[in-house]
Short mmCIF file of C-alpha atoms in Angstrom, two decimals:
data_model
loop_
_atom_site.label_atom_id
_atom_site.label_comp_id
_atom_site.label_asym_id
_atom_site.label_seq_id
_atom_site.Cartn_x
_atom_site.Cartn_y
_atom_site.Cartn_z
CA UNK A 294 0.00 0.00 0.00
CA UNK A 295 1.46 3.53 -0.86
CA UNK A 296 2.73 5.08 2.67
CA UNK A 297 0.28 8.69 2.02
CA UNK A 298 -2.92 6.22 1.82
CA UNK A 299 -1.75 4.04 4.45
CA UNK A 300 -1.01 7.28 6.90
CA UNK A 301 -4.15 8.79 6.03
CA UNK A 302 -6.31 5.57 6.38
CA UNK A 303 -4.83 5.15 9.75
CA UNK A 304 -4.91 9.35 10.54
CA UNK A 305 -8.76 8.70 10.22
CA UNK A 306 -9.69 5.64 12.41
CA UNK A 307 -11.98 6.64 14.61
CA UNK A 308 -11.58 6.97 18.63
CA UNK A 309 -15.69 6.98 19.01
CA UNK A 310 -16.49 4.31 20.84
CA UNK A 311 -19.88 4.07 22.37
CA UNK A 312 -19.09 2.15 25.43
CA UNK A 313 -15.28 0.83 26.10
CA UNK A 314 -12.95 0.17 28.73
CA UNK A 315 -16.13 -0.61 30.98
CA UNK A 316 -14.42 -1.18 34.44
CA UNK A 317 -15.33 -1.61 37.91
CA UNK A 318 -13.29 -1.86 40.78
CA UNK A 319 -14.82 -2.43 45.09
CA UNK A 320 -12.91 -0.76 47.85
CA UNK A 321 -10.85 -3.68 47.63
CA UNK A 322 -9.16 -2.11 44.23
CA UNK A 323 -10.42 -5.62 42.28
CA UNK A 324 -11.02 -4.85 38.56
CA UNK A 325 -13.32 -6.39 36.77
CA UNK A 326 -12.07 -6.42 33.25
CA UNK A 327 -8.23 -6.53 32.66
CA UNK A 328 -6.34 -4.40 29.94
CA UNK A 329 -5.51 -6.02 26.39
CA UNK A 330 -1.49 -6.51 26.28
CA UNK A 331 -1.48 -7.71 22.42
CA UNK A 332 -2.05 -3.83 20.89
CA UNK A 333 -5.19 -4.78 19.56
CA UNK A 334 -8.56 -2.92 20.23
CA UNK A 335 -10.72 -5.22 21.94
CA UNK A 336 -14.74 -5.17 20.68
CA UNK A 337 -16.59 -2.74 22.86
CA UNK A 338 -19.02 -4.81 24.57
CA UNK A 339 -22.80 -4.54 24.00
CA UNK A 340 -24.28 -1.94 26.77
CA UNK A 341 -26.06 -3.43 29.45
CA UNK A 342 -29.57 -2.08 29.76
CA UNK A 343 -31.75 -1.99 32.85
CA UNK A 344 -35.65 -2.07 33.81
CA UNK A 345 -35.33 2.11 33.19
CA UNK A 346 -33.23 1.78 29.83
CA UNK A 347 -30.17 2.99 31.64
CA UNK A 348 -26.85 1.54 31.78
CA UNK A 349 -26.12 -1.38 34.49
CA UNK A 350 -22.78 -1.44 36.32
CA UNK A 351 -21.84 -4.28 38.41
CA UNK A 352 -19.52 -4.40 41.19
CA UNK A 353 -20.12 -7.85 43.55
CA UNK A 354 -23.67 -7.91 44.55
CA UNK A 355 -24.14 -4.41 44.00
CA UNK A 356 -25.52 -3.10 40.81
CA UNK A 357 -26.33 0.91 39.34
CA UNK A 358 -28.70 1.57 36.88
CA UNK A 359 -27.68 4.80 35.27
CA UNK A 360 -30.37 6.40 32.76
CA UNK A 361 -30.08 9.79 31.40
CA UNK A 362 -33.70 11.10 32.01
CA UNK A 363 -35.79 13.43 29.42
CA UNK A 364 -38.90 13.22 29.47
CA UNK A 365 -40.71 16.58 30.22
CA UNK A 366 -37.41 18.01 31.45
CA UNK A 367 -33.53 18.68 29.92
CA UNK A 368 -31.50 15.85 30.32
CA UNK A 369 -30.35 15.07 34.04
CA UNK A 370 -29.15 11.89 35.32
CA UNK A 371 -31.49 9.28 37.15
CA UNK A 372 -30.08 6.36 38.57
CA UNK A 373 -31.54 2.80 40.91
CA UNK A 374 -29.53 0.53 42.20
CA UNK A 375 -30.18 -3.44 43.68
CA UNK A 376 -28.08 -5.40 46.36
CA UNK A 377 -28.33 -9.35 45.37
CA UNK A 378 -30.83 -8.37 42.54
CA UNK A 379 -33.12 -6.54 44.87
CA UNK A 380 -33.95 -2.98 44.97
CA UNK A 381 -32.85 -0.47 47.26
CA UNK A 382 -34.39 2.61 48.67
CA UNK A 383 -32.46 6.03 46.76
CA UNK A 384 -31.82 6.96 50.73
CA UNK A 385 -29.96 3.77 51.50
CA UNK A 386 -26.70 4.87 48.79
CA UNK A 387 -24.87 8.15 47.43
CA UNK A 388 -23.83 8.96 44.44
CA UNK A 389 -21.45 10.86 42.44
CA UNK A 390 -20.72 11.45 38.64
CA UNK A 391 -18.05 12.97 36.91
CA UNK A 392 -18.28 14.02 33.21
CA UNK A 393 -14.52 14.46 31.89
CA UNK A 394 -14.95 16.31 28.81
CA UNK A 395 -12.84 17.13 25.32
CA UNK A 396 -10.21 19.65 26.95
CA UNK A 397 -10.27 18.25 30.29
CA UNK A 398 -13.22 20.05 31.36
CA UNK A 399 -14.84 18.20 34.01
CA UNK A 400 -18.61 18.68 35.39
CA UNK A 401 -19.05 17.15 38.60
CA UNK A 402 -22.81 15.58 39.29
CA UNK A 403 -24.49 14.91 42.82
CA UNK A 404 -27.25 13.44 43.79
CA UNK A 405 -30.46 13.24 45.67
CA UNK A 406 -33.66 11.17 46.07
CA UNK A 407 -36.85 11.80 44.29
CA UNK A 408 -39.50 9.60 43.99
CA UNK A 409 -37.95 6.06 43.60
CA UNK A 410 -34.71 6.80 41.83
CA UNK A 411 -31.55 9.55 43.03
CA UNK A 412 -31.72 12.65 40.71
CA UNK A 413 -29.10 14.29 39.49
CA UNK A 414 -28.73 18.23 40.21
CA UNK A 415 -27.11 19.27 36.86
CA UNK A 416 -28.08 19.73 32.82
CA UNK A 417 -26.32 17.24 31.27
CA UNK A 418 -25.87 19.94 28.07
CA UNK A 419 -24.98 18.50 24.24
CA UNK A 420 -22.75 17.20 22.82
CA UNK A 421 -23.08 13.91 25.22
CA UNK A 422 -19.75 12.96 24.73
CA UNK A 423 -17.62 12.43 27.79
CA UNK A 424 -15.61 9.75 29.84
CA UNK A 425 -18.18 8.55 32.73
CA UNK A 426 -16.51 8.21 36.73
CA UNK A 427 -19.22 7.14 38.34
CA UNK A 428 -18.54 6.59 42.49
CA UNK A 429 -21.70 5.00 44.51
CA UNK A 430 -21.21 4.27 48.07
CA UNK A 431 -23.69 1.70 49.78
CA UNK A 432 -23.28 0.87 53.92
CA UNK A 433 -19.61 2.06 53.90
CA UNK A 434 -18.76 0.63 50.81
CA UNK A 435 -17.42 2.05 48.06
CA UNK A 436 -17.87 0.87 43.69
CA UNK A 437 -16.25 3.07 41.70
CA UNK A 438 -16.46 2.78 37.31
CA UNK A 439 -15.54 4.84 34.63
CA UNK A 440 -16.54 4.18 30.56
CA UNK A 441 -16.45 6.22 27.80
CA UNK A 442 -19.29 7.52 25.92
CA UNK A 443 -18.54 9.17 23.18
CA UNK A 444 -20.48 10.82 20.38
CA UNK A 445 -19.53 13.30 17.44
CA UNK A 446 -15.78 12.74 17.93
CA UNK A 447 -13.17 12.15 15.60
CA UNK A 448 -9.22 12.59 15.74
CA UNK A 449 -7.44 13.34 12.78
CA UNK A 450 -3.37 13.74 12.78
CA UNK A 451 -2.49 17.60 11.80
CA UNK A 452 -0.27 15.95 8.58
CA UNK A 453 -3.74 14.41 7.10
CA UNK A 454 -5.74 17.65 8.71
CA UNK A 455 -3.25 20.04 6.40
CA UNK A 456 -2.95 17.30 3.05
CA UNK A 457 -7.24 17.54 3.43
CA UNK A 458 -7.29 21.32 3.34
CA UNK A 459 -9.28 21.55 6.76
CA UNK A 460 -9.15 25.12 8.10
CA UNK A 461 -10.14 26.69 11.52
CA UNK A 462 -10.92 30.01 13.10
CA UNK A 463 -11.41 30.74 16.73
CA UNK A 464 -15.32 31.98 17.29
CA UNK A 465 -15.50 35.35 18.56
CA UNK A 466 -17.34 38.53 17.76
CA UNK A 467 -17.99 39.62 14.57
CA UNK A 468 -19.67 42.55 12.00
CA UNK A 469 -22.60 41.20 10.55
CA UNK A 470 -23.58 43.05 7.13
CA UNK A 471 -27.56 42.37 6.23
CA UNK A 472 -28.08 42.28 2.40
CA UNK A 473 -30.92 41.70 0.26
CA UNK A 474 -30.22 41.04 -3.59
CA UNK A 475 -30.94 42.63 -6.47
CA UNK A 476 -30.60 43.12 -10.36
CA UNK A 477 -30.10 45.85 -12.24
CA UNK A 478 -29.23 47.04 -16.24
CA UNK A 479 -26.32 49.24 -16.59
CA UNK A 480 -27.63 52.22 -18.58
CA UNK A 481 -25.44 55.43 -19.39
CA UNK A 482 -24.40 58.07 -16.61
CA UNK A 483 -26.68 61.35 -16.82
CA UNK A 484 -24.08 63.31 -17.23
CA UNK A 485 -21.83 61.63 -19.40
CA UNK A 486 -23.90 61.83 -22.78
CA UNK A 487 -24.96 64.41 -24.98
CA UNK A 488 -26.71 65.12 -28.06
CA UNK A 489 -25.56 67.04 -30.47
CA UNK A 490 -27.08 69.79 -32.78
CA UNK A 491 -26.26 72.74 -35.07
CA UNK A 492 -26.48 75.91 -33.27
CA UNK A 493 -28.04 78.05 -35.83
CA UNK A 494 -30.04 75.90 -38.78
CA UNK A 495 -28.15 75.65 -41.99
CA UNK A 496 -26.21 73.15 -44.22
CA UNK A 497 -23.83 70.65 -43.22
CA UNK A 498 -20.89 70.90 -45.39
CA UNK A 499 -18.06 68.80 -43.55
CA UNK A 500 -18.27 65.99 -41.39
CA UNK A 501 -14.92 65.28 -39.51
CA UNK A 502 -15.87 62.26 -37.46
CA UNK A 503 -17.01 58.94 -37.66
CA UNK A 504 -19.10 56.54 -35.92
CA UNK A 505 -17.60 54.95 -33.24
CA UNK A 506 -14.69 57.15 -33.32
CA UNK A 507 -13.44 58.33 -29.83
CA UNK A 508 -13.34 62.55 -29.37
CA UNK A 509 -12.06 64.93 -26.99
CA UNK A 510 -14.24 68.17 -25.43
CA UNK A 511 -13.65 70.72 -27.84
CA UNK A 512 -12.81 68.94 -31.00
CA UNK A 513 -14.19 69.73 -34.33
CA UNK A 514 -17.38 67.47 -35.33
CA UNK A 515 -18.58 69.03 -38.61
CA UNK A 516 -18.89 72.17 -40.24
CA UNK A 517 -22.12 74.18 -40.95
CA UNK A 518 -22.92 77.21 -43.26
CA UNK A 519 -25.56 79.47 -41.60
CA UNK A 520 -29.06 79.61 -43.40
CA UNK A 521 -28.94 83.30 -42.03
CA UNK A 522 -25.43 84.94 -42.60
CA UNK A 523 -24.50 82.06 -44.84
CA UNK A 524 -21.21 81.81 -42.99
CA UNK A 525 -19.54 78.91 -41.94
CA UNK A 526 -19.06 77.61 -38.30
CA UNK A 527 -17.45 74.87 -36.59
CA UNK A 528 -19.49 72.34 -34.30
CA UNK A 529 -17.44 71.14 -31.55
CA UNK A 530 -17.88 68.24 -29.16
CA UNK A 531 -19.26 69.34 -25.83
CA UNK A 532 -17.24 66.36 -23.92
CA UNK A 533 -14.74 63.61 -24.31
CA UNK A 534 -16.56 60.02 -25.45
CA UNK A 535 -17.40 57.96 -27.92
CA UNK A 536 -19.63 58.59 -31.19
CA UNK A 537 -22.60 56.09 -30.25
CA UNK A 538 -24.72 57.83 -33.47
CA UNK A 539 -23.68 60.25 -36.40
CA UNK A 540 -26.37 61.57 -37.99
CA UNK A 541 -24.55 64.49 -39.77
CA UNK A 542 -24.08 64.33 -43.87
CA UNK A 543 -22.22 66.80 -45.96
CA UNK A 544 -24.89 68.99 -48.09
CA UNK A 545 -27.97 67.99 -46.01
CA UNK A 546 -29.80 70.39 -43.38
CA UNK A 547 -29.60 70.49 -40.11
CA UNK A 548 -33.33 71.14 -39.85
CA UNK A 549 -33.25 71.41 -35.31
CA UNK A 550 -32.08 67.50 -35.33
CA UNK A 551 -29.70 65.79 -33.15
CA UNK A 552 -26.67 65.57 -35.63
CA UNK A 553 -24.40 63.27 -32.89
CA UNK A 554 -24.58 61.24 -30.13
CA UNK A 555 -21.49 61.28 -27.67
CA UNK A 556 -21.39 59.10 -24.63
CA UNK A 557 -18.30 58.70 -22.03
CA UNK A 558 -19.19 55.53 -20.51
CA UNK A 559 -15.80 56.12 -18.41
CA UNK A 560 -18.61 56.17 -15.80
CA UNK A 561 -21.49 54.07 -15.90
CA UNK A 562 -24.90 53.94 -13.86
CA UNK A 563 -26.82 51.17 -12.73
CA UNK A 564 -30.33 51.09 -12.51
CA UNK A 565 -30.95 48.19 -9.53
CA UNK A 566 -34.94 47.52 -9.46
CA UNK A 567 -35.97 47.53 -5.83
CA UNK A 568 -39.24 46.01 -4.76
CA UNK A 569 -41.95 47.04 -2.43
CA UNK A 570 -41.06 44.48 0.18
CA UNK A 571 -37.80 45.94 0.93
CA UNK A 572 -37.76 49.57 -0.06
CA UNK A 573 -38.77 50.53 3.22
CA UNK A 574 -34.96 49.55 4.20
CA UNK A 575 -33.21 51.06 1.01
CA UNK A 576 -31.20 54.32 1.93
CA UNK A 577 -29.19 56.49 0.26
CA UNK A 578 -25.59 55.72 0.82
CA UNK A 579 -26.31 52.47 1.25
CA UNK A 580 -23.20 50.43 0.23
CA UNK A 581 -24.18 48.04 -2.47
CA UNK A 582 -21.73 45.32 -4.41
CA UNK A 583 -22.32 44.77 -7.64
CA UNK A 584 -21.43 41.74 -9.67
CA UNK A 585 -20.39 41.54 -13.95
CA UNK A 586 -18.93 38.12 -15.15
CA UNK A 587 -17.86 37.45 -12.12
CA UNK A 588 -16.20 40.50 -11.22
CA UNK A 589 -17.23 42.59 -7.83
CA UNK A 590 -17.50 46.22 -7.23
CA UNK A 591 -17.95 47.87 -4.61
CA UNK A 592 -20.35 51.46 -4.80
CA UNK A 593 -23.34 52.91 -2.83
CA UNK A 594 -26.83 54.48 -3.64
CA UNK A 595 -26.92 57.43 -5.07
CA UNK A 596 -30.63 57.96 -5.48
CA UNK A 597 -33.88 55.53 -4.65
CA UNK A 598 -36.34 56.95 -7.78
CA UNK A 599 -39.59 58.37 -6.94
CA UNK A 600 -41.94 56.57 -9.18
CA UNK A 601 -42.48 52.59 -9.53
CA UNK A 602 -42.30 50.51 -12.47
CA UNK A 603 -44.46 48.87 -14.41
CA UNK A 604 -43.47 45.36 -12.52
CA UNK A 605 -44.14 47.62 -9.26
CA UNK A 606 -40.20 48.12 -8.54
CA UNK A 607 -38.63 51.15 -8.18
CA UNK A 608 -34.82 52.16 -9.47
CA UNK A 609 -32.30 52.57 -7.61
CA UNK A 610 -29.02 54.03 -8.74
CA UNK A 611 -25.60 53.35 -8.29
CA UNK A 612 -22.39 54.95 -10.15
CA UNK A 613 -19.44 53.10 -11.20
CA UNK A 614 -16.06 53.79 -12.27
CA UNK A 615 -15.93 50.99 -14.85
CA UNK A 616 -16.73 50.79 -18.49
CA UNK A 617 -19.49 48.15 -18.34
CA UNK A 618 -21.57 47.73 -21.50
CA UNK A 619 -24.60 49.45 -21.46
CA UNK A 620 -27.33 47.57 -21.29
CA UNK A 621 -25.59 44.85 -19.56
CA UNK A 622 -27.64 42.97 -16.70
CA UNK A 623 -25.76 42.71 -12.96
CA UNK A 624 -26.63 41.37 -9.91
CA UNK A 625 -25.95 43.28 -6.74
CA UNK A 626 -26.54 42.70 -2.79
CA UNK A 627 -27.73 45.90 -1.11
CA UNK A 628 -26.42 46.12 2.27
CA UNK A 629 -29.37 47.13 4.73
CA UNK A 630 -27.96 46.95 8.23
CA UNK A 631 -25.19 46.29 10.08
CA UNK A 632 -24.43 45.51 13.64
CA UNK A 633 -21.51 43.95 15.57
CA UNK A 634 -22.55 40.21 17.46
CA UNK A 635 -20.11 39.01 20.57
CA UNK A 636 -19.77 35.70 18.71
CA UNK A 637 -20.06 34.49 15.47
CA UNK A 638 -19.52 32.07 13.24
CA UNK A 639 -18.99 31.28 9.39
CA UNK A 640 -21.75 29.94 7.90
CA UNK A 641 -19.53 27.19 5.45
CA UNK A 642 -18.31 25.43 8.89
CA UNK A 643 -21.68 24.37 10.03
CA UNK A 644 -23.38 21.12 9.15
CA UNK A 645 -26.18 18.95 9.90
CA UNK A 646 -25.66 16.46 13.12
CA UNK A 647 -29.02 14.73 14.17
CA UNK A 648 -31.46 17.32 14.56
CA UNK A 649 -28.88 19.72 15.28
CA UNK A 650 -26.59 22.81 13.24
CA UNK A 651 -23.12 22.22 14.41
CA UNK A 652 -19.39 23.39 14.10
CA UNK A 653 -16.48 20.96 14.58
CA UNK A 654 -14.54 22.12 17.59
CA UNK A 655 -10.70 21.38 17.36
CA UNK A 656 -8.85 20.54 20.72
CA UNK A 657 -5.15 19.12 19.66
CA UNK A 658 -5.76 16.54 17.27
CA UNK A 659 -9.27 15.61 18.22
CA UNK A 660 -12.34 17.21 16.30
CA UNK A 661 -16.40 17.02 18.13
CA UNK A 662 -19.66 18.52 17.85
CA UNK A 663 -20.94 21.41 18.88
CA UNK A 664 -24.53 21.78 19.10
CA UNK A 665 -25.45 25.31 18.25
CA UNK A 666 -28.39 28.00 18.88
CA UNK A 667 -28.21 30.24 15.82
CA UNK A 668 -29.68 34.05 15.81
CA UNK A 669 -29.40 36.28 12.97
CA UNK A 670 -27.93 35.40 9.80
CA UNK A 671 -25.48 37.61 6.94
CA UNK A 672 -23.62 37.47 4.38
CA UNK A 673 -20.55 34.99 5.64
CA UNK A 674 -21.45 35.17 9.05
CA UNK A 675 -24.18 33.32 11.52
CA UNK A 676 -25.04 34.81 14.91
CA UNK A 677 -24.41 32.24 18.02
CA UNK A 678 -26.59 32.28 20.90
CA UNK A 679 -25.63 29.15 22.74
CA UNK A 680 -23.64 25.94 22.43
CA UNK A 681 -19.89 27.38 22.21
CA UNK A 682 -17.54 29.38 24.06
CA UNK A 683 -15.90 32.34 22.56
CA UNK A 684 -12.78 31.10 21.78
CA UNK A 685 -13.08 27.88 20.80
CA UNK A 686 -11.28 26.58 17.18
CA UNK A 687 -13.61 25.42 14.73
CA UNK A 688 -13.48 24.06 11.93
CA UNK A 689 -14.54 26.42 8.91
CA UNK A 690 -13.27 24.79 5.68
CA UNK A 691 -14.18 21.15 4.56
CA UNK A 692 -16.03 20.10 7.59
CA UNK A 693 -18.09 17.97 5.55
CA UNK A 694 -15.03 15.66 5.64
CA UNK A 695 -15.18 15.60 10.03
CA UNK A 696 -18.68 14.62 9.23
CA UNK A 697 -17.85 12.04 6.98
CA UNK A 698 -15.65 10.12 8.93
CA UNK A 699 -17.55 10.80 12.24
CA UNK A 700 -20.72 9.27 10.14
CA UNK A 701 -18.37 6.33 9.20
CA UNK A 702 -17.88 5.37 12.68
CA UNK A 703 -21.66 4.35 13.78
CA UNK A 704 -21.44 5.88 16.72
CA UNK A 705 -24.75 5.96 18.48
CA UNK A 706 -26.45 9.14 21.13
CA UNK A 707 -26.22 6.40 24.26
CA UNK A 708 -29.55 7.44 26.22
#
C-alpha cells in the first residue's frame, strides 16, 4: 500500500467508541475487566440495559442503573440501584458522577432522592460525549467505574488535517452586514452623454468624425454654413466620449435634429430595481456590491427613484467607475444593516448532526460537535446564541469531511 494512503487511512480511524474500557473496581481495588497486552482494540461490549433503559454497572452484589432522564425536562441523570438483585431505597446509597470532557473540562454531578430513583442536580448539556466516573457508596462501601461515551468525535493527525485542506478560526465577535439582492441594467451616466445639434439651422458641409470614433471636449465634429449669414461655423464636441450615433451628412440640413450622439461611458450607472417588500430599508448611501462576469465592485446608492415601475419596482441608482456595456444585466446585494454580534460564526463550517446545526470544535488533534443556537444570519457570518464558548477553534473549511468520517464510525447518542 502507498505510505500517504496508508497514513491517512490510519490518521482517520476513529476513537468513538460508544461504550469501552467498561471497568469496575470495590474498595478492595479488584477490577473487573483486565487491559488487552497484544495492541489490539478489543470489541466494545454490548451496553447493558436496565428495567429504566439505563446503563447497568456491576460491582459484587451491588448493581447501578444509570439512565439519562428526558422526558418533560432537559436531560439530568437518574439512577436505581439493587443489592443481590433486589432494589434499594435512593436513601440507602450516594452517588457521584463525573463528566470528563474534550479539553479536560470536568462537570461534577451529585445526587439526591426523588421519587424512587436519586436525581441528578445538573443539565447534562450537548454534545453527550464524555468519559463517565461514576462513584456509589452503599453501607460504607465504596464501587467506583468509569466508561467512555462518546459521540460526534473524531481525531485526525495535523499531517492528514493540512494534506485535506481543513481550516479553523477561533469563534468570537464579529460585523454582521444584512443584504438583500438585487438586479439591475447598466444604462449610461446622466451626465456623461450628450446630443448634439447645429447651433443656428443651416447646411452641413463637412463631417470630420465617424461613428464609433473616440473625441475629446472641444474637438471639431462638422462644419455648418448658416441659413442666415450664410457663414460657416465649426461644431465642436461638448465632452470627451465615444460617437454612439452620427447623424450628420455633408450637403444635407440640419433642420433642429440631433446631428451626434457622444457618450463617455468612463462612468457608468446602474439602474438596480428595488421592490416594495424591501424599499422601506433602502437608503441612500447604502453600500451596495455589484457583480459583472464574475467581477465585484464595490459602490453605494446614489438615489432611490420616486416613481415605480411597471413590474411595481422602483430604481435605484448606483455609479461606477468601470466601463461596463450598457445595457448589460448585474446582480448586486444591497447592504441594509449592520451591527456587531459578541460571537459568530462562518456559515460554510456548520453542518447537519441529528437534529442539530453544528461546528467541529478542534482541541489538539481531536475534532467534536458542537450543538449550536443560531440568531441572525449575513452574508458569511451566523449569529451564536448558545452551544460554544468564545474562543473555541472550529473548523470552517471542509467540515463535511469531520462529518464524513464521524458518520463512518456508527457511533450511536447512548440514552
Amino acid at each position: 500500500m502507498n505510505p500517504m494512503i496508508k497514513s491517512r487511512a490510519c490518521a482517520l480511524a476513529l476513537v468513538v467508541v460508544t461504550a469501552c474500557g467498561l471497568s469496575a473496581c470495590s474498595d478492595s481495588g479488584s477490577n473487573a475487566n483486565a487491559g488487552h497486552g497484544d495492541g489490539h482494540t478489543a470489541e466494545a461490549p454490548a451496553v447493558e440495559k436496565g428495567e429504566h433503559n439505563g446503563r447497568l454497572l456491576h460491582d459484587k452484589n451491588f448493581t447501578l442503573e444509570l439512565a439519562i432522564f428526558e422526558t418533560g425536562v432537559p436531560p439530568e441523570y437518574r439512577a436505581w440501584a439493587l443489592v443481590d438483585g433486589k432494589p434499594i431505597a435512593p436513601a440507602e446509597f450516594s452517588l457521584q458522577v463525573r463528566l470528563t470532557r474534550l479539553g479536560n473540562k470536568i462537570d461534577t454531578i451529585n445526587f439526591a432522592p426523588q421519587g424512587d430513583a436519586l436525581r441528578g442536580d445538573s443539565v447534562i448539556y450537548e454534545p453527550h460525549s464524555f468519559i463517565v466516573t461514576v462513584e456509589a457508596t452503599h453501607k460504607g462501601n465504596q464501587h467506583r467505574w468509569e466508561y467512555e461515551s462518546f459521540e460526534g468525535r473524531t481525531r485526525i493527525e495535523p499531517a492528514v488535517a493540512e494534506a485535506l485542506e481543513i481550516a479553523t478560526e477561533i469563534a468570537g465577535p464579529a460585523l454582521l452586514k444584512e443584504t438583500i439582492a438585487a438586479y439591475g441594467k447598466v444604462v449610461p451616466h446622466p451626465n456623461l452623454e450628450r446630443d448634439v445639434q447645429a447651433r443656428f439651422d443651416g447646411v452641413v458641409t463637412d463631417v470630420q468624425v465617424t461613428l464609433g470614433q473616440s473625441v475629446e471636449a472641444g474637438q471639431a465634429l462638422f462644419t455648418v454654413e448658416s441659413n442666415e449669414s450664410l457663414k460657416s461655423y465649426t461644431v465642436k464636441a461638448p465632452i470627451k466620449g465615444v460617437l454612439t450615433a452620427l447623424h450628420a451628412k455633408a450637403g444635407q440640413q440640419t433642420g433642429g435634429k440631433t446631428l451626434a450622439r457622444i457618450l463617455d461611458n468612463s462612468r457608468i450607472s446602474v439602474e438596480l430595481a428595488v421592490f416594495p417588500e424591501h424599499l422601506h430599508k433602502v437608503k441612500n448611501g447604502a453600500p451596495v456590491t455589484l457583480t459583472f462576469a464574475d467581477s465585484e465592485f464595490e459602490t453605494r446608492i446614489e438615489q432611490v427613484a420616486l416613481e415605480t415601475n411597471a413590474n411595481q419596482s422602483v430604481n435605484a441608482r448606483v455609479t461606477l467607475d468601470q466601463p461596463l456595456p450598457l445595457g448589460a444585466m448585474v446582480k448586486a446585494q444591497i447592504q441594509i444593516d449592520e451591527y456587531e454580534v459578541p460571537l459568530a460564526v462562518k456559515r460554510s463550517g456548520l453542518q447537519a448532526f441529528r437534529d442539530f446545526t453544528v461546528v467541529y470544535a478542534q482541541i489538539g488533534d481531536e475534532y467534536e460537535v458542537r450543538m449550536l443556537e443560531l440568531g441572525r444570519e449575513a452574508g458569511d457570518w451566523v449569529e451564536v446564541l448558545g452551544g460554544l464558548e468564545p474562543g473555541t477553534t472550529y473548523v470552517t473549511e471542509n467540515s463535511f469531511v469531520i462529518k464524513a468520517d464521524i458518520e463512518k464510525s456508527g457511533a450511536s447518542h447512548d440514552h
